[in-house]
Amino acid sequence: MDAPTTTSADNGSSGGSSGDWGWFTPPAKKSSGEQQERQNSQDGRAEPDERSAHPDHGDHREHHARDEPNDREQIPSRPVNPIRPVGTAAERVREPEPSQAPPARHPGGAPTAPASAEQPAAASGYAAPAPAPPRREAEPSWDRQPPRGGQSTWERVPAREREPEPVHQSARATGAPTGSAAPAPPAQSAAPAPSAFTPRARPAAPAPEPSLEAVTASASSAEPASPDAVLIRRTMAEIEPVADKVTSYFYALLFVQYPDLRALFPASMDTQRDRLFKALLTAAQHVDDAEVLTAYLANLGRGHRKYGTQPDHYPAVGECLLSALARYATSSWGPETQAAWVRAYTAISQIMIDAAAEDEAVAPAWWQAEVVSHELRTPDIAVVTVRPDQPYPFLAGQYTSVETPWWPRIWRHYSFASAPRSDGLLSFHVKAVPAGWVSNAMVHRARPGDVIRLGAPGGSMTIDHTARSGLLCVGGGTGIAPIKALVEDVAEHGVRRPVEVFYGARSNEDLYDLDTMLRLEQAHPWLSVRPVVATGPAVRGGTSSETGQLPDAVRQYGPYREYDAYLSGPPGLIRSGVDALVGVGIPTDRIRHDSIEELVSAGD
Ligand SMILES: NC(=O)C1=CN([C@@H]2O[C@H](COP(=O)(O)OP(=O)(O)OC[C@H]3O[C@@H](n4cnc5c(N)ncnc54)[C@H](O)[C@@H]3O)[C@@H](O)[C@H]2O)C=CC1
């Protein structure tokens, strides 16, 4: 999931330290009106918009002041949300009550994409179509029942039997999700909570993080599907043609039932809607692929810390997800299918929660970083250098997520444009794309002294320094940023291995970092740089220069059978570039690139 939620981890139903870690027991909710009244009476404000934003009415007045991306004061300064290790592996170690928890027979995963949409919002911000009303009386309400036959069962119970704490109320008790909470422990000094996990040291040689593509590919393995997977895929097949409706209904339900969650999502939900729901469903669909999905979900869970995700946010999402599925998968839905989804979602959530709790012991949820230089290289491309407020460990070739003070909760991925530096500074190459919130703010608004926020590093486009193979690097446009970092990384390791860089751009003027690359080439005899422009005369400089498409230029050289390849740039380049690299002799398992899925949705 990409953005999350609100509830406290120990508000009764979620148990936590009580050992009752049935966190996928969504609390019975008051009507949204009642819920809101309680909220309002607590914080002394009236929020008629949220109260009226019922999916029935299509009255999604998300243009509420609270949703408007305003200015920097909306971004909480550190400290923000403490992620309490409740309902995590830590509790299970201390007070295991496995008989009460749904068996996670097939740990599986729900990849969630990074939060937020790059396209500026439609005027109304969250623009969910008006779904049909949630049929409250008919909707499943989930409650944990005593286990039968040693296996947990989850059944519908009449709503009036449930009296859990309202989500928002207990969230307040434990720390508001958006900023006023108790300080998160600093990464360096935090005493690791007891955990079933071995604390992770950052930066470790990054275990390859399975991309969505990898996850998807793994799902087509020849292993026979488990009964749960069969049921889940049946649901998926049924809802696929109406995925938009399911998604809209899901979010409408989520924000009506849990209005406080709305504040954790960006004002514009255009892209967010697709990401969260698609990711959840994708993970659930691949519930049998435990190993791959566990790694993927753990990374996802860590990444969600920056959104303020709390363990007890997961039940709310799970409840609404299942309600949406039940509503639209009318043919395939039934008690068995429902139980399969509960198990899948439980496993997914637990992996993410555990990973986040483990990460809390070793790293902050996010970093603040002050802009120390801003260099406009073309009218649309800036090289932005920032100083993080505390050490930021990463590896060359990785990326991070960036949130600007002007558009809270909208995060975009950018690769580090330099290898780790002794002064701790980080650089990014940002191209302002039409209607891009973060990219335009970074290029046209950010100035030295401004403070942005960074998420944790991610990505596996990194170098194995134990190998001696050559490196073939293909970077298009601002995709040259991580390639430059990789070249610096090789240089710093002092091992002479051949590095060939193809640097592509639309035209000569768009080769905004060519001077830097040529300087590197001059400094390192093992490096060759070949600029490639799509149109116009070839550039002078470099080992050679080409005109045409980048993949075609690569095909003119080689073979590169003993090389590892790194590919970075727009999604179209990644797709055609892989073919070209295979064509010049590089096996696919030696070609590294960031997730196309993320590139497509991230833009710049
Ligand atoms: N800023 C960063 O840190 C990073 C950015 N990226 C991605 O790189 C992209 C950069 O965009 P722009 O600079 O506008 O690049 P661009 O659209 O100007 O293209 C750059 C190069 O890629 C080639 N290319 C583009 N589409 C192609 C296709 N379908 N087939 C073959 N070659 C193709 C072009 O001919 C050109 O040589 C963005 O999508 C961004 O998400 C990727 C990694 C890091």
XYZ file of C-alpha atoms and ligand atoms in Angstrom:
648
model
C 0.000 0.000 0.000
C 1.142 3.329 -0.642
C -0.338 5.485 1.781
C -1.941 4.361 4.772
C -3.756 5.099 7.644
C -4.500 5.815 11.069
C -5.377 3.744 14.071
C -3.324 2.956 16.975
C -1.739 -0.360 17.176
C -3.046 -1.062 20.584
C -6.534 0.170 20.416
C -8.145 -2.908 21.615
C -8.666 -4.794 18.480
C -5.147 -4.526 17.367
C -3.738 -5.956 20.448
C -0.096 -5.421 20.010
C 1.686 -5.723 23.250
C -1.212 -7.551 24.722
C -0.259 -10.388 22.520
C -3.534 -10.084 20.727
C -2.133 -9.124 17.422
C -5.240 -9.528 15.420
C -4.587 -6.385 13.558
C -6.622 -7.466 10.642
C -9.727 -7.125 12.700
C -11.038 -3.909 11.358
C -12.794 -2.078 14.098
C -16.484 -1.730 13.846
C -17.093 1.756 12.774
C -19.618 4.203 13.814
C -21.396 5.698 10.938
C -19.134 8.098 9.192
C -21.128 10.928 10.659
C -20.725 9.677 14.178
C -17.114 9.020 13.599
C -16.537 12.483 12.311
C -18.357 14.033 15.174
C -16.081 12.319 17.595
C -13.150 13.512 15.633
C -14.388 17.034 15.472
C -15.172 17.173 19.109
C -11.655 16.104 19.794
C -9.880 18.657 17.791
C -12.456 21.364 17.816
C -12.955 21.652 14.128
C -15.806 21.046 11.810
C -15.240 19.089 8.691
C -18.448 18.988 6.795
C -16.794 18.060 3.555
C -15.379 14.822 4.724
C -18.568 13.934 6.381
C -20.513 14.363 3.234
C -18.038 12.619 1.008
C -19.985 9.455 0.948
C -19.444 7.213 -1.990
C -23.154 7.096 -2.513
C -23.481 10.657 -3.316
C -20.598 11.299 -5.532
C -20.011 14.238 -3.317
C -16.300 13.928 -3.167
C -15.519 17.375 -2.038
C -11.952 16.630 -1.441
C -11.189 20.215 -2.157
C -11.223 20.548 1.503
C -8.735 22.895 3.001
C -7.030 20.001 4.659
C -6.420 18.408 1.308
C -5.045 21.366 -0.426
C -1.377 21.192 -0.968
C -0.371 24.412 0.574
C 2.999 25.502 1.568
C 5.909 24.284 3.503
C 4.482 24.637 6.966
C 2.268 21.689 6.226
C 5.244 19.438 6.190
C 5.962 18.438 9.718
C 9.433 18.954 10.862
C 11.112 16.058 12.514
C 10.016 14.272 14.597
C 7.006 12.812 12.993
C 5.375 9.475 13.424
C 6.788 6.957 15.721
C 6.166 3.535 14.303
C 5.505 1.495 17.331
C 6.559 -2.086 17.121
C 3.164 -3.333 18.000
C 1.659 -6.274 16.299
C 5.019 -7.062 14.846
C 7.442 -9.874 15.032
C 8.644 -8.378 18.276
C 5.360 -9.104 19.963
C 5.089 -12.507 18.495
C 8.414 -13.432 19.927
C 7.372 -12.266 23.344
C 3.792 -13.367 23.418
C 3.061 -15.711 20.622
C -0.555 -16.437 20.081
C -0.450 -18.134 16.778
C -3.739 -19.828 17.268
C -5.485 -16.499 17.120
C -3.827 -15.234 14.050
C -4.799 -16.192 10.590
C -2.219 -18.628 9.393
C 0.177 -17.023 6.984
C 0.580 -20.159 5.028
C 1.739 -18.442 1.932
C 3.495 -15.302 2.782
C 2.810 -13.269 -0.159
C 3.004 -9.832 -1.103
C 1.468 -6.753 -2.051
C 3.745 -4.495 -3.822
C 2.752 -0.974 -3.433
C 4.005 1.630 -5.553
C 5.443 4.824 -4.400
C 2.869 7.301 -3.311
C 1.479 9.970 -5.395
C 0.713 11.304 -8.728
C 2.825 13.542 -10.826
C -0.018 15.023 -12.734
C -1.444 17.974 -10.984
C -4.778 17.304 -9.574
C -7.923 17.909 -11.292
C -9.382 20.896 -9.606
C -11.226 18.765 -7.204
C -8.223 16.825 -6.085
C -9.422 13.371 -5.370
C -11.715 12.694 -8.197
C -13.190 9.321 -7.557
C -16.222 8.686 -9.611
C -19.342 8.288 -7.653
C -19.554 4.661 -6.810
C -22.669 3.042 -5.651
C -23.206 3.338 -1.966
C -21.646 0.824 0.275
C -24.482 -1.387 1.265
C -23.697 -1.216 4.870
C -26.218 -3.657 6.003
C -24.946 -6.175 3.509
C -21.267 -5.441 3.635
C -19.097 -7.909 5.390
C -17.856 -6.724 8.676
C -14.829 -8.560 9.778
C -14.199 -9.844 13.151
C -11.989 -12.491 14.447
C -13.679 -15.494 15.798
C -12.132 -18.090 18.016
C -10.059 -20.455 16.003
C -11.631 -23.638 14.938
C -9.700 -26.768 14.517
C -6.501 -24.975 15.169
C -6.986 -22.662 12.253
C -8.150 -19.123 12.421
C -11.401 -18.281 10.890
C -12.740 -14.887 10.126
C -16.406 -14.449 9.909
C -19.040 -11.876 9.512
C -20.648 -10.715 12.635
C -23.403 -8.211 13.046
C -21.903 -4.785 13.150
C -23.659 -3.850 16.333
C -21.749 -6.507 18.202
C -18.561 -4.672 17.624
C -17.476 -1.764 19.694
C -13.908 -1.047 18.864
C -12.293 2.307 19.288
C -12.638 4.629 16.375
C -9.497 4.539 14.390
C -8.722 8.208 14.595
C -9.259 8.390 18.273
C -6.649 5.925 19.227
C -4.334 7.307 16.628
C -4.391 10.482 18.573
C -3.707 8.708 21.758
C -0.561 7.239 20.415
C 0.636 10.043 18.257
C -0.999 11.826 15.440
C -0.131 10.462 12.092
C 0.980 13.680 10.575
C 3.339 15.302 12.832
C 2.675 15.901 16.450
C 3.673 12.539 17.639
C 6.388 11.601 19.998
C 9.817 11.761 18.472
C 10.866 8.905 16.323
C 14.099 7.535 17.640
C 17.078 8.696 15.689
C 18.555 5.982 13.611
C 21.884 5.980 15.312
C 20.736 5.852 18.856
C 17.586 3.843 18.770
C 17.653 0.793 20.907
C 16.538 -1.975 18.656
C 13.268 -3.415 19.714
C 13.326 -7.106 20.336
C 12.597 -8.575 17.009
C 12.562 -11.814 15.212
C 14.528 -10.076 12.547
C 18.199 -9.487 12.493
C 18.603 -5.749 12.410
C 19.624 -4.540 9.043
C 22.645 -2.367 8.660
C 22.504 0.312 6.051
C 23.870 0.362 3.552
C 24.269 -3.300 3.090
C 25.152 -4.602 -0.285
C 21.637 -4.230 -1.528
C 19.994 -7.523 -2.002
C 18.308 -7.219 -5.333
C 14.857 -5.900 -4.688
C 12.425 -7.729 -6.820
C 10.691 -5.339 -9.145
C 7.086 -5.609 -10.030
C 8.209 -7.165 -13.260
C 10.116 -9.801 -11.346
C 7.175 -10.438 -9.137
C 4.919 -10.785 -12.089
C 7.336 -13.060 -13.855
C 7.659 -15.245 -10.821
C 3.937 -15.740 -10.759
C 4.038 -17.606 -13.993
C 6.289 -20.306 -12.635
C 5.264 -23.879 -13.181
C 4.472 -24.533 -9.521
C 0.897 -25.648 -9.039
C -1.162 -22.912 -7.477
C -2.305 -23.250 -3.887
C -6.050 -23.347 -3.206
C -5.884 -19.785 -1.928
C -4.086 -18.624 -5.028
C -6.720 -20.222 -7.228
C -9.499 -18.451 -5.378
C -7.675 -15.155 -5.414
C -6.924 -15.323 -9.105
C -10.538 -16.103 -9.781
C -11.499 -12.895 -8.029
C -8.872 -11.019 -9.953
C -10.127 -12.312 -13.271
C -13.636 -11.240 -12.415
C -12.800 -7.719 -11.335
C -10.261 -6.988 -14.025
C -12.782 -5.572 -16.501
C -14.150 -3.255 -13.810
C -10.897 -2.440 -12.078
C -11.539 1.305 -12.261
C -14.836 0.954 -10.488
C -13.365 -1.294 -7.850
C -10.573 1.146 -7.247
C -12.847 4.142 -7.009
C -15.164 2.317 -4.696
C -12.274 1.171 -2.546
C -10.925 4.667 -2.009
C -14.312 6.232 -1.551
C -15.096 3.644 1.069
C -11.737 4.052 2.742
C -12.073 7.801 3.049
C -15.636 7.664 4.228
C -15.074 4.954 6.758
C -11.723 6.294 7.892
C -11.716 10.003 7.104
C -8.451 10.583 8.870
C -6.696 8.477 6.324
C -7.435 11.021 3.650
C -4.834 13.329 5.103
C -2.137 10.784 4.433
C -2.779 10.726 0.725
C -1.856 13.393 -1.776
C -4.425 15.903 -2.840
C -4.481 14.442 -6.292
C -5.441 10.822 -6.258
C -5.250 10.256 -10.012
C -2.204 8.088 -10.041
C -2.403 7.076 -6.436
C -5.620 5.231 -6.990
C -4.057 3.047 -9.599
C -0.924 2.381 -7.655
C -2.258 1.335 -4.333
C -4.978 -0.883 -5.511
C -3.075 -2.402 -8.375
C -0.219 -3.159 -6.077
C -2.391 -4.767 -3.494
C -4.071 -6.914 -6.009
C -0.854 -7.813 -7.737
C 0.641 -8.977 -4.502
C -2.389 -10.915 -3.518
C -2.400 -12.574 -6.877
C 1.154 -13.763 -6.341
C 0.559 -14.988 -2.890
C 2.300 -18.296 -3.561
C 5.641 -16.752 -4.406
C 6.788 -16.430 -0.859
C 10.459 -15.762 -1.307
C 10.249 -13.122 -3.967
C 7.264 -11.430 -2.489
C 8.619 -11.373 1.016
C 11.652 -9.463 -0.156
C 9.492 -7.181 -2.217
C 7.021 -6.531 0.550
C 9.679 -5.975 3.148
C 11.111 -3.257 0.988
C 7.675 -1.879 0.484
C 6.953 -1.864 4.184
C 10.150 0.028 4.882
C 9.316 2.504 2.164
C 5.934 3.149 3.697
C 7.427 4.553 6.852
C 7.846 7.929 5.228
C 4.107 8.162 4.650
C 3.480 7.746 8.338
C 2.088 4.268 7.928
C 1.218 2.643 11.206
C 0.587 -1.033 11.831
C -3.000 -0.436 12.635
C -3.579 1.306 9.352
C -3.524 -2.002 7.610
C -6.828 -3.348 8.894
C -8.688 -0.340 7.556
C -7.216 -0.827 4.130
C -7.870 -4.552 4.299
C -11.440 -4.071 5.287
C -12.138 -1.679 2.448
C -10.246 -3.784 -0.045
C -12.312 -6.826 0.774
C -15.499 -4.841 0.744
C -14.678 -3.566 -2.709
C -13.865 -7.039 -3.933
C -16.989 -8.515 -2.422
C -19.061 -5.884 -4.108
C -17.703 -6.340 -7.603
C -16.624 -9.981 -7.709
C -20.149 -11.178 -7.215
C -19.721 -14.480 -9.036
C -16.551 -15.669 -7.408
C -17.037 -14.240 -3.944
C -18.048 -16.477 -1.099
C -16.863 -17.577 2.327
C -13.924 -19.566 0.993
C -12.764 -16.819 -1.287
C -13.169 -14.295 1.448
C -11.116 -16.421 3.799
C -8.387 -16.781 1.178
C -8.220 -13.024 0.767
C -8.100 -12.492 4.482
C -5.172 -14.872 4.753
C -3.382 -13.258 1.850
C -3.873 -9.752 3.090
C -2.893 -10.741 6.580
C 0.355 -12.223 5.342
C 1.040 -9.228 3.151
C 0.421 -6.772 5.935
C 2.449 -8.668 8.455
C 5.511 -8.733 6.247
C 5.266 -5.014 5.646
C 4.653 -4.205 9.284
C 7.521 -6.349 10.465
C 9.909 -4.887 7.943
C 8.945 -1.354 8.936
C 9.405 -2.121 12.612
C 12.776 -3.654 11.971
C 13.821 -0.700 9.891
C 12.807 1.719 12.578
C 15.672 0.481 14.690
C 18.276 1.387 12.126
C 17.003 4.261 10.024
C 14.729 7.275 10.163
C 11.486 7.199 8.269
C 12.694 10.092 6.173
C 15.452 12.644 5.986
C 15.269 16.385 5.689
C 17.693 17.814 3.198
C 18.579 21.404 2.545
C 19.184 22.555 -0.985
C 22.737 23.822 -1.132
C 23.014 24.408 -4.842
C 20.664 24.634 -7.779
C 22.046 24.762 -11.274
C 19.773 25.190 -14.269
C 21.475 23.289 -17.080
C 18.741 23.735 -19.682
C 15.439 25.599 -19.431
C 13.926 22.401 -18.056
C 16.720 20.509 -16.355
C 18.305 21.348 -13.029
C 21.082 19.704 -11.068
C 20.039 20.036 -7.456
C 22.422 19.303 -4.609
C 21.206 18.827 -1.070
C 22.644 18.262 2.379
C 20.728 15.686 4.443
C 20.139 16.464 8.098
C 21.763 13.211 9.110
C 23.937 10.650 7.362
C 22.267 9.182 4.329
C 23.805 5.852 3.380
C 23.169 4.616 -0.127
C 24.908 2.919 -3.002
C 25.715 4.339 -6.417
C 22.975 3.407 -8.859
C 20.194 3.636 -6.307
C 17.375 6.146 -6.156
C 15.367 7.845 -3.477
C 11.981 9.477 -3.193
C 11.653 13.221 -2.922
C 8.903 15.352 -1.450
C 8.979 19.118 -1.816
C 7.635 21.560 0.757
C 5.125 22.880 -1.741
C 3.323 19.644 -2.499
C 3.025 17.618 0.648
C 2.574 13.879 0.331
C 3.575 13.839 -3.305
C 6.763 11.863 -3.682
C 8.805 11.248 -6.789
C 11.769 9.036 -7.440
C 15.132 10.412 -8.495
C 18.412 8.601 -8.799
C 21.494 9.804 -7.020
C 23.633 11.519 -9.608
C 26.865 10.952 -7.710
C 28.450 8.108 -5.829
C 28.446 8.621 -2.035
C 30.583 11.652 -1.239
C 32.775 12.341 1.731
C 30.911 15.596 2.398
C 27.589 13.734 2.524
C 25.982 15.856 -0.195
C 23.525 14.297 -2.624
C 22.810 15.434 -6.167
C 19.832 14.899 -8.415
C 19.136 15.617 -12.058
C 15.567 16.792 -12.422
C 13.728 17.520 -15.633
C 10.529 19.532 -15.341
C 7.833 17.616 -17.131
C 4.602 19.237 -18.240
C 2.250 19.484 -15.270
C 4.706 17.713 -13.050
C 4.275 18.746 -9.446
C 7.531 17.671 -7.931
C 9.676 18.085 -11.009
C 8.527 21.657 -11.677
C 8.954 22.581 -8.043
C 12.458 21.161 -8.012
C 13.465 22.848 -11.269
C 11.638 26.156 -11.142
C 10.986 26.834 -7.484
C 13.566 25.215 -5.253
C 16.443 27.406 -4.254
C 19.355 27.092 -1.834
C 18.029 27.100 1.694
C 14.825 25.253 0.855
C 14.325 21.986 2.648
C 12.988 18.899 0.936
C 12.388 15.446 2.331
C 13.941 12.206 1.187
C 12.748 8.657 1.662
C 15.013 5.665 2.038
C 17.254 4.607 -0.827
C 16.059 1.842 -3.073
C 16.886 0.001 -6.233
C 19.339 -2.661 -7.191
C 21.082 -1.037 -10.138
C 24.309 -1.325 -8.222
C 27.754 -2.658 -8.958
C 29.193 -5.926 -7.746
C 32.703 -4.833 -6.915
C 33.911 -8.385 -6.483
C 33.475 -8.938 -10.222
C 35.943 -7.864 -12.873
C 33.616 -7.836 -15.844
C 33.207 -4.784 -17.995
C 30.238 -2.471 -17.598
C 28.069 -1.346 -20.475
C 26.032 1.661 -19.391
C 23.215 3.162 -21.433
C 21.715 6.395 -20.160
C 19.032 8.429 -21.926
C 18.164 11.986 -20.930
C 18.230 12.469 -17.181
C 18.684 8.720 -16.982
C 22.379 9.548 -17.219
C 22.278 10.524 -13.530
C 22.720 7.032 -12.019
C 25.148 6.121 -14.812
C 27.395 8.966 -13.745
C 27.166 7.737 -10.167
C 28.163 4.247 -11.288
C 31.185 5.562 -13.170
C 32.301 7.476 -10.076
C 31.760 4.359 -8.026
C 34.048 2.326 -10.266
C 36.643 5.072 -10.116
C 36.524 5.183 -6.329
C 37.002 1.461 -6.029
C 40.218 1.794 -7.938
C 39.768 -1.299 -10.023
C 40.315 -0.831 -13.703
C 37.514 -2.527 -15.504
C 36.268 -1.352 -18.873
C 33.255 0.922 -18.705
C 31.445 1.940 -21.880
C 28.811 4.637 -21.638
C 26.256 5.434 -24.310
C 24.718 8.768 -23.436
C 21.600 9.591 -25.440
C 19.499 12.692 -25.831
C 17.043 14.095 -28.285
C 19.427 16.735 -29.523
C 22.809 18.216 -28.894
C 21.390 20.809 -26.506
C 19.786 18.120 -24.393
C 23.129 16.518 -23.526
C 23.166 18.665 -20.406
C 25.805 16.623 -18.587
C 28.115 15.815 -21.456
C 30.925 18.006 -20.162
C 30.967 16.104 -16.901
C 30.986 12.777 -18.660
C 33.786 13.864 -20.977
C 35.823 15.063 -18.022
C 35.411 11.674 -16.422
C 36.477 10.052 -19.671
C 39.603 12.142 -19.782
C 40.431 11.262 -16.208
C 39.933 7.515 -16.542
C 41.484 5.529 -19.366
C 39.140 2.600 -18.741
C 36.109 4.755 -19.559
C 34.685 5.549 -22.963
C 31.738 7.860 -23.502
C 29.692 7.869 -26.706
C 27.109 10.629 -27.053
C 24.127 9.753 -29.196
C 21.633 12.337 -30.371
C 18.328 11.384 -31.912
C 18.184 14.339 -34.265
C 20.580 16.891 -35.603
C 24.278 16.633 -36.206
C 26.318 14.276 -34.085
C 28.079 15.779 -31.136
C 31.782 16.272 -31.190
C 33.553 14.680 -28.315
C 33.793 11.368 -26.639
C 35.191 8.152 -27.971
C 32.760 8.377 -30.860
C 29.431 10.015 -31.415
C 26.306 8.878 -33.145
C 23.036 10.122 -34.518
C 19.884 8.065 -34.097
C 18.189 6.057 -31.424
C 20.213 4.953 -28.467
C 19.513 1.214 -28.813
C 20.517 1.339 -32.482
C 23.767 2.995 -31.542
C 24.524 0.248 -29.031
C 23.896 -2.409 -31.668
C 26.684 -0.979 -33.802
C 29.223 -1.994 -31.201
C 30.090 -5.057 -29.243
C 29.831 -7.895 -28.749
C 29.718 -7.347 -25.009
C 29.466 -10.933 -23.832
C 31.604 -10.416 -20.767
C 29.834 -7.263 -19.669
C 27.202 -6.384 -17.129
C 24.735 -3.856 -18.448
C 23.015 -0.883 -16.816
C 20.108 0.770 -18.539
C 18.541 4.030 -17.413
C 16.113 6.428 -19.025
C 12.518 6.666 -20.186
C 10.382 3.509 -20.115
C 10.432 3.187 -23.904
C 14.202 3.190 -23.868
C 14.276 0.516 -21.198
C 12.014 -1.735 -23.202
C 13.845 -1.403 -26.499
C 17.200 -1.132 -24.780
C 16.918 -4.571 -23.221
C 16.446 -6.079 -26.656
C 19.456 -4.229 -27.966
C 21.605 -5.349 -25.056
C 20.572 -8.943 -25.510
C 21.398 -8.477 -29.174
C 24.957 -7.465 -28.360
C 25.498 -10.563 -26.282
C 24.462 -9.681 -22.737
C 22.240 -12.227 -21.016
C 19.103 -10.772 -19.466
C 20.178 -11.701 -15.969
C 23.132 -9.369 -16.354
C 21.048 -6.390 -17.417
C 20.008 -4.059 -14.630
C 17.476 -1.272 -14.766
C 14.938 0.323 -12.477
C 11.386 -0.871 -12.489
C 9.542 0.123 -15.621
C 6.385 0.175 -13.589
C 7.800 2.853 -11.375
C 9.317 4.800 -14.221
C 5.992 4.888 -15.997
C 4.190 6.266 -13.010
C 6.987 8.389 -11.661
C 7.710 10.522 -14.643
C 10.298 12.999 -13.643
N 16.172 11.934 -13.136
C 16.634 10.754 -12.781
O 17.327 10.610 -11.764
C 16.275 9.549 -13.599
C 15.365 9.632 -14.606
N 14.999 8.509 -15.292
C 13.997 8.572 -16.328
O 14.653 9.008 -17.506
C 13.706 9.657 -18.325
C 14.360 10.901 -18.833
O 13.488 11.606 -19.666
P 14.059 12.590 -20.759
O 15.275 13.256 -20.257
O 12.910 13.447 -21.184
O 14.485 11.600 -21.921
P 14.167 11.746 -23.475
O 12.743 11.461 -23.753
O 14.702 13.042 -23.927
O 14.997 10.529 -24.076
C 16.346 10.344 -23.763
C 16.965 9.370 -24.723
O 16.236 8.172 -24.753
C 15.906 7.853 -26.093
N 14.589 7.247 -26.131
C 13.465 7.759 -25.621
N 12.438 6.927 -25.856
C 12.934 5.884 -26.550
C 12.363 4.703 -27.089
N 11.064 4.423 -26.978
N 13.171 3.845 -27.729
C 14.475 4.105 -27.853
N 15.076 5.206 -27.372
C 14.304 6.086 -26.720
C 15.916 9.154 -26.814
O 16.173 8.956 -28.194
C 17.042 9.858 -26.147
O 18.262 9.441 -26.690
C 12.458 9.859 -17.535
O 11.503 8.924 -17.931
C 12.894 9.549 -16.107
O 11.860 8.976 -15.342
C 15.579 7.299 -15.056
C 16.511 7.160 -14.070
C 16.953 8.275 -13.280
